[in-house]
C-alpha positions as CSV (number, residue, x, y, z in Angstrom):
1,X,-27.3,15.2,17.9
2,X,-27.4,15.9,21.4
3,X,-25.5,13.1,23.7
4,X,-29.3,12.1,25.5
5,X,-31.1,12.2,22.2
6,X,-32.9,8.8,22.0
7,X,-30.9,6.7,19.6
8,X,-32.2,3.2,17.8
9,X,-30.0,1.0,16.7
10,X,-31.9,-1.2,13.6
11,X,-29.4,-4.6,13.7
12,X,-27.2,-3.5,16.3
13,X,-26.1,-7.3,16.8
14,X,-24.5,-7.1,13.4
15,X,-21.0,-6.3,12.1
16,X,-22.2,-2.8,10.8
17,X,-25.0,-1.9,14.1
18,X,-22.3,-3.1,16.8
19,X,-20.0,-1.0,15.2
20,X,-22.2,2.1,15.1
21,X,-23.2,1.3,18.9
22,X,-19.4,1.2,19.8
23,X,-18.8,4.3,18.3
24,X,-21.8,6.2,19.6
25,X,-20.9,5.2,23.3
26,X,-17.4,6.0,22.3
27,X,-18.7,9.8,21.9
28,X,-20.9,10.0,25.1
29,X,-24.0,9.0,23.8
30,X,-26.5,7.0,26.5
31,X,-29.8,7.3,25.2
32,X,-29.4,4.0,22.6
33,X,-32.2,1.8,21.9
34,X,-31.9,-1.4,20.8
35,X,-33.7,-5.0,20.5
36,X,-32.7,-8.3,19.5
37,X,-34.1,-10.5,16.8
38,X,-35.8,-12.6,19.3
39,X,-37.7,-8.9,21.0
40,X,-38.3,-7.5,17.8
41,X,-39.1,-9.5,14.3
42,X,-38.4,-6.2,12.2
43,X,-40.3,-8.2,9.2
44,X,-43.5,-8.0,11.5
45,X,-45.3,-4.4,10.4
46,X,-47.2,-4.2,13.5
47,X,-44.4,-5.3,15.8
48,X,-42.8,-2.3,14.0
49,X,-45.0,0.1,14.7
50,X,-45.8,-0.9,18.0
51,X,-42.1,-0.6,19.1
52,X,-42.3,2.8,17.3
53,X,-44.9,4.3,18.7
54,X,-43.9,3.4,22.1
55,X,-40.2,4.1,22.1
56,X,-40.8,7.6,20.1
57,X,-36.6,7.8,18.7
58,X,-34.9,11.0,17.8
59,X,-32.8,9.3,15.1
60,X,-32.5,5.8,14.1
61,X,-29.4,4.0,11.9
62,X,-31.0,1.3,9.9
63,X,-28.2,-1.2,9.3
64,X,-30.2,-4.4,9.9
65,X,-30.5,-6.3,6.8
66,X,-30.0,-9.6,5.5
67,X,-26.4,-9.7,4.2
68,X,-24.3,-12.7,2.9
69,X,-21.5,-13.2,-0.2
70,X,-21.8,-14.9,-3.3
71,X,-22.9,-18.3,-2.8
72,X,-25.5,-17.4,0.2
73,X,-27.2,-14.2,-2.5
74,X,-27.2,-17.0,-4.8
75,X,-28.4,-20.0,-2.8
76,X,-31.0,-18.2,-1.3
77,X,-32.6,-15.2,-3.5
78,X,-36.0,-14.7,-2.8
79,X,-34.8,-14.8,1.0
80,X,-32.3,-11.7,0.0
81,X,-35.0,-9.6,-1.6
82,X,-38.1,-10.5,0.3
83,X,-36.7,-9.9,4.2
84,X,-34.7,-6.6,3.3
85,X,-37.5,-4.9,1.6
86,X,-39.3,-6.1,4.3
87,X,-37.4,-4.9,6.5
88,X,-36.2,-1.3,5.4
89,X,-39.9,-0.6,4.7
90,X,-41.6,-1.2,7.7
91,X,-38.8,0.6,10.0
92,X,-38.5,3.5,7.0
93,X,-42.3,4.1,7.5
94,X,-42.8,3.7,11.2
95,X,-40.2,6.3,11.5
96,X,-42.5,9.0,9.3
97,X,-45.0,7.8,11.2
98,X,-43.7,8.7,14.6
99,X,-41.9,11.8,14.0
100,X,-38.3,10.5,13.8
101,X,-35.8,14.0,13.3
102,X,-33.3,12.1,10.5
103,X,-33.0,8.5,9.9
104,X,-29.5,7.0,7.6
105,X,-30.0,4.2,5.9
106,X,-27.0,1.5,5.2
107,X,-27.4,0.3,1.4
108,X,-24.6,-0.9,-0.3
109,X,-21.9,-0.6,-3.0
110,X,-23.4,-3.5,-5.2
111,X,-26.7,-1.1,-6.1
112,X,-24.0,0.4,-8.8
113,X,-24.2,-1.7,-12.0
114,X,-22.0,-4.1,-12.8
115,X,-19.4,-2.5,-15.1
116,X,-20.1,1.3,-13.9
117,X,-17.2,3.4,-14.4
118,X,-14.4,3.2,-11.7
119,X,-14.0,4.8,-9.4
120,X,-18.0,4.5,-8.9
121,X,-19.7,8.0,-8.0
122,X,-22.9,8.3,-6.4
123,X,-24.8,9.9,-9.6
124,X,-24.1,6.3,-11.7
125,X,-27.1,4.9,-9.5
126,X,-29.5,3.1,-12.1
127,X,-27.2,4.0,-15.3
128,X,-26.9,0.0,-16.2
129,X,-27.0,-3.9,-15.1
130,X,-26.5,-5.4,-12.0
131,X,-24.2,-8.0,-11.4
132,X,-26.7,-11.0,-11.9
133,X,-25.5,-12.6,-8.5
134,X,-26.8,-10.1,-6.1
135,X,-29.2,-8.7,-7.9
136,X,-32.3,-9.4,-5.7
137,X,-30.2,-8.0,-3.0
138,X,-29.1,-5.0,-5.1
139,X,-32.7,-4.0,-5.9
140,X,-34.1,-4.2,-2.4
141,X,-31.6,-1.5,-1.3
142,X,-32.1,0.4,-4.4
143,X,-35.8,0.5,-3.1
144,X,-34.7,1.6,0.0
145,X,-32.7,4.6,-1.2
146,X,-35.9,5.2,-3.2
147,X,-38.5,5.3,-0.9
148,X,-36.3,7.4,1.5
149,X,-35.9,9.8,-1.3
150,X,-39.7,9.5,-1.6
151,X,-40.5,10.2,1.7
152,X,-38.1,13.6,1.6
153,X,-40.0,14.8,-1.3
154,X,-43.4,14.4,-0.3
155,X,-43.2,14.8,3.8
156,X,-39.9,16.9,3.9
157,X,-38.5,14.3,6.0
158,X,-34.3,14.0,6.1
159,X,-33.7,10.4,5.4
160,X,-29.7,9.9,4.0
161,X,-29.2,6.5,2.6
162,X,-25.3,5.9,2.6
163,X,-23.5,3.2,0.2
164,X,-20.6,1.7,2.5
165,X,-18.1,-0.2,0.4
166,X,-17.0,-3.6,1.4
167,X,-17.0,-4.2,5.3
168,X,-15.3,-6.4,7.4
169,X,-14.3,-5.9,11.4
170,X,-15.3,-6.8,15.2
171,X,-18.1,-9.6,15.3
172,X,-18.0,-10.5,12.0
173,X,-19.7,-13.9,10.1
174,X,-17.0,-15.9,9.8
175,X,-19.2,-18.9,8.4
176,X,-17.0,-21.0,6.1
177,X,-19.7,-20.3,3.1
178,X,-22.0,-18.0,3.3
179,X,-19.4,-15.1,5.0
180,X,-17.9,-12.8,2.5
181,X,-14.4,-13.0,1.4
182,X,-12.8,-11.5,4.1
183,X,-14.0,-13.4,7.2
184,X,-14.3,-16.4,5.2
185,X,-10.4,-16.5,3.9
186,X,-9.5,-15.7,7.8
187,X,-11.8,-18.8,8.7
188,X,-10.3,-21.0,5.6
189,X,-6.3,-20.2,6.5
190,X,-6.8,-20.2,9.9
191,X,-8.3,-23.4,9.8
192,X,-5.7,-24.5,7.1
193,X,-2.8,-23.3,9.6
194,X,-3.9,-25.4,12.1
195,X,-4.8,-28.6,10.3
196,X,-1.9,-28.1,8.8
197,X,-2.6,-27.9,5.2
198,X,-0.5,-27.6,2.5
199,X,-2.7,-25.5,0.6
200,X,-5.8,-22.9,1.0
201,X,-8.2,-22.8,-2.2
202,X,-9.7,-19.2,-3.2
203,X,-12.9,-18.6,-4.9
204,X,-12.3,-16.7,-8.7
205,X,-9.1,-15.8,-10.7
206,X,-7.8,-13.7,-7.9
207,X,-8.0,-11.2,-10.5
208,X,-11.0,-9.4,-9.5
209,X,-10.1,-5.9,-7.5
210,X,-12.1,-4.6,-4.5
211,X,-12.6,-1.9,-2.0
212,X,-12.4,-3.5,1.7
213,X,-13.2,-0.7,4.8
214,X,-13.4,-1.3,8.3
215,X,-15.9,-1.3,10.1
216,X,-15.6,0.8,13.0
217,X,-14.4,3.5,10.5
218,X,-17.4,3.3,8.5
219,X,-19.6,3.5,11.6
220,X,-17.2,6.6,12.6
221,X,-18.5,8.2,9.5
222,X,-22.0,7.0,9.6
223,X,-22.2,9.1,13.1
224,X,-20.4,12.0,11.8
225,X,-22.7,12.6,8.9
226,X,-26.1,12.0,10.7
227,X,-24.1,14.5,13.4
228,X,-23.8,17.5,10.7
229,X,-26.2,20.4,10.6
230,X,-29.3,21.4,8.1
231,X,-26.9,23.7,6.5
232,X,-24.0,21.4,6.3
233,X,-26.0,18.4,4.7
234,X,-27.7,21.2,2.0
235,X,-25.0,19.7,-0.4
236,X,-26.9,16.4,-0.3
237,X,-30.7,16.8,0.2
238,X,-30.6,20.0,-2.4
239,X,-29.4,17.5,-5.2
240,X,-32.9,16.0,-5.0
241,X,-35.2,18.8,-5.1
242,X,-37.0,17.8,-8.1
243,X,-38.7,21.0,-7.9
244,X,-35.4,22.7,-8.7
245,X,-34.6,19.6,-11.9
246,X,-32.5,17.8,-9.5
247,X,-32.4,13.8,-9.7
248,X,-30.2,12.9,-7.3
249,X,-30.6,10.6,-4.8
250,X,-29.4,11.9,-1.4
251,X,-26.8,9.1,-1.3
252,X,-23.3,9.5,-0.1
253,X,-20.9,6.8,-0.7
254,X,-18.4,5.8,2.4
255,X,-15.0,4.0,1.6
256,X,-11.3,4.5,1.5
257,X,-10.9,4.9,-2.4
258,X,-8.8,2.7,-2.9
259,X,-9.1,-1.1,-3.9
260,X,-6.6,-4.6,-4.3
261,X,-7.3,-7.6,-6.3
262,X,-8.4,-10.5,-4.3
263,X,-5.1,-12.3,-5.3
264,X,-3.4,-9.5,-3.4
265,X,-5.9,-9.8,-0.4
266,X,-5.2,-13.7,0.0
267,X,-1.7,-12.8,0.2
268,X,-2.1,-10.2,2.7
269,X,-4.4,-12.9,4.8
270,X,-2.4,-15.4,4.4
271,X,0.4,-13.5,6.5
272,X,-1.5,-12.0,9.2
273,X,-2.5,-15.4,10.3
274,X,0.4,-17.1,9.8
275,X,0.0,-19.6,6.9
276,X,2.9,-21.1,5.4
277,X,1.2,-22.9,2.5
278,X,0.8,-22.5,-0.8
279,X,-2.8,-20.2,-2.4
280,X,-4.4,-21.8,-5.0
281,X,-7.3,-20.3,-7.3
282,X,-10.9,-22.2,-8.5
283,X,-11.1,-20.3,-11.5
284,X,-14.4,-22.3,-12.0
285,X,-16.0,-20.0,-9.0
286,X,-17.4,-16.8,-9.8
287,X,-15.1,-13.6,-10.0
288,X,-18.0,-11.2,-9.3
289,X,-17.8,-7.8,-10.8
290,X,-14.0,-7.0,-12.1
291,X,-13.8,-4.3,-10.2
292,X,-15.4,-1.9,-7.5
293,X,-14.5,1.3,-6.1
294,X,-16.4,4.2,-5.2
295,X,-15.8,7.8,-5.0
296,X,-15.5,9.0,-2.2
297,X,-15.2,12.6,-3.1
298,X,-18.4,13.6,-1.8
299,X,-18.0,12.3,1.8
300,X,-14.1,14.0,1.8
301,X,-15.2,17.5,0.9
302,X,-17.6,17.3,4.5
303,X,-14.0,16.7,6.1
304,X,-14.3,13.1,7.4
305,X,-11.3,10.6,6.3
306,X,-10.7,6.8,7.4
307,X,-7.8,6.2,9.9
308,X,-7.3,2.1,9.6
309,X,-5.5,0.6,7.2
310,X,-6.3,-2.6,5.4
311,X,-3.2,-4.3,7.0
312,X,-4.3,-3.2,10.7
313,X,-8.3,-3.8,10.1
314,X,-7.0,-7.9,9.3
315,X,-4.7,-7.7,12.2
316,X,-7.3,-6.6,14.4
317,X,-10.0,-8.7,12.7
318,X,-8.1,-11.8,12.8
319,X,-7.5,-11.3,16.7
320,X,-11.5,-10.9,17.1
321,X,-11.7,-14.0,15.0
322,X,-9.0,-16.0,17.5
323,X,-11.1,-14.4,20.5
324,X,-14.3,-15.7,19.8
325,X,-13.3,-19.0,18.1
326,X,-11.8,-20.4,21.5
């Protein structure tokens, strides 16, 4: 990408868009396009393509989605599945439309089913059940890796769809329930700490591991992939030539690799904020998947690696929390 290519930004309010906006004007980019909710109801086809046609981007990002942990995919389903298809299709198709050079789309790590092999590769896409709690949200980004797959196939457009792990960062939803866990255990010992509780409750066993990645890395590696060369990405778009018998999905996942159990993570939270308490578990609450880790194999052999730590992404988290809760 040239540094005045025209640039837009789907969701660049969010904790995965502000990230990828940071990083972009980080590397001298100024041609960035973005709207707000209020400018721009991306559910609203012909708001879509009006924007689209007018605008004309080089390369869009499309992180905005509707996004929430267990209790809000569960409290609020049809929501989940009807706004983010919704969503990804209009933007996915006014960018055919209007010529758009490459386009990355931001799925997620819960399109793998629920007791995939760990750690989960890219090619285990559609190989068994989802987990039953974000299943409407699961298939709606599974549709979106689908139709940009479609779209490459039948108008030779370049459309990546990328499966980041679990995110947490700058600007992040630190609603006390529908947040996922990270912001929300922040919110819940911070607010523990200065209440002075003598205990903080955790959804689950504890026993349940995951993958956590922060966000402005993943946004690092979002720009360096849409960044690389026709020959460079070959690797990825040649996998689903189904001329050639390739069924691939051009999907690359984007993590760290390596995951903690939730018990382990409510520890570690517990110290950055300062909580002196005791961690207690509702083992009546939902565990989720047992575990979920990808592979991130793939996005290593293009040469890109994470550089923060899960103890330093809190730290740093937890200070954007204090900023913006006083």
């Amino acid at each position: 990408m040239n540094l005045d290519a025209k640039i837009y930004i789907a969701g660049h309010s969010g904790l995965v868009g502000s990230a990828l906006k940071r990083n972009l004007i980080s590397k001298g980019f100024s041609n960035l396009v973005t709207r707000s909710h209020s400018e721009l109801d991306l559910t609203d086809q012909a708001a879509v393509e009006n924007f689209f046609s007018k605008e004309k981007p080089e390369y869009v990002f499309l992180a905005a989605a509707k996004v929430g942990g267990i209790h809000a995919n569960n409290e609020y389903p049809a929501d989940f599945i009807y706004d983010n298809l919704v969503i990804q299709s209009n933007v996915i198709h006014s960018s055919y439309n209007n010529g758009v050079s490459r386009l990355l789309f931001l799925g997620s790590s819960c399109i793998y089913p629920k007791m995939a092999p760990q750690p989960i590769k890219e090619e285990y896409l559609l190989t068994g059940p989802l987990e039953p709690t974000n299943r409407p949200y699961a298939l709606a980004k599974i549709a979106g890796i689908e139709m940009c797959w479609s779209y490459n196939r039948q108008y030779g457009t370049r459309y990546l769809s990328v499966m980041p792990t679990n995110l947490y960062g700058l600007g992040d939803n630190y609603h006390p329930i529908n947040s996922h866990v990270i912001p929300g255990l922040i919110n819940r010992f911070h607010n523990a700490k200065v209440s002075e509780c003598p205990s903080v409750t955790v959804w689950g066993t504890g026993k349940a591991r995951r993958e956590f990645m922060y966000s402005d890395d993943m946004a690092d590696a979002c720009v360096f992939l849409m960044g690389l060369s026709d020959l460079e990405t070959g690797s990825i778009f040649n996998t689903s030539d189904h001329k050639n018998g390739n069924t691939v999905a051009p999907v690359v996942n984007i993590g760290v690799g390596v995951d903690v159990s939730i018990r382990e993570l409510a520890v570690m939270i517990k110290a950055v904020v300062g909580f002196e308490g005791e961690v207690l578990f509702d083992e009546t609450k939902p565990d989720g998947p047992p575990r979920k880790c990808l592979d991130v194999n793939f996005l290593d052999s293009f040469g890109w690696k994470p550089v923060t730590s899960l103890e330093q992404g809190l730290c740093k988290a937890y200070q954007d929390y204090l900023k913006r809760s006083t």
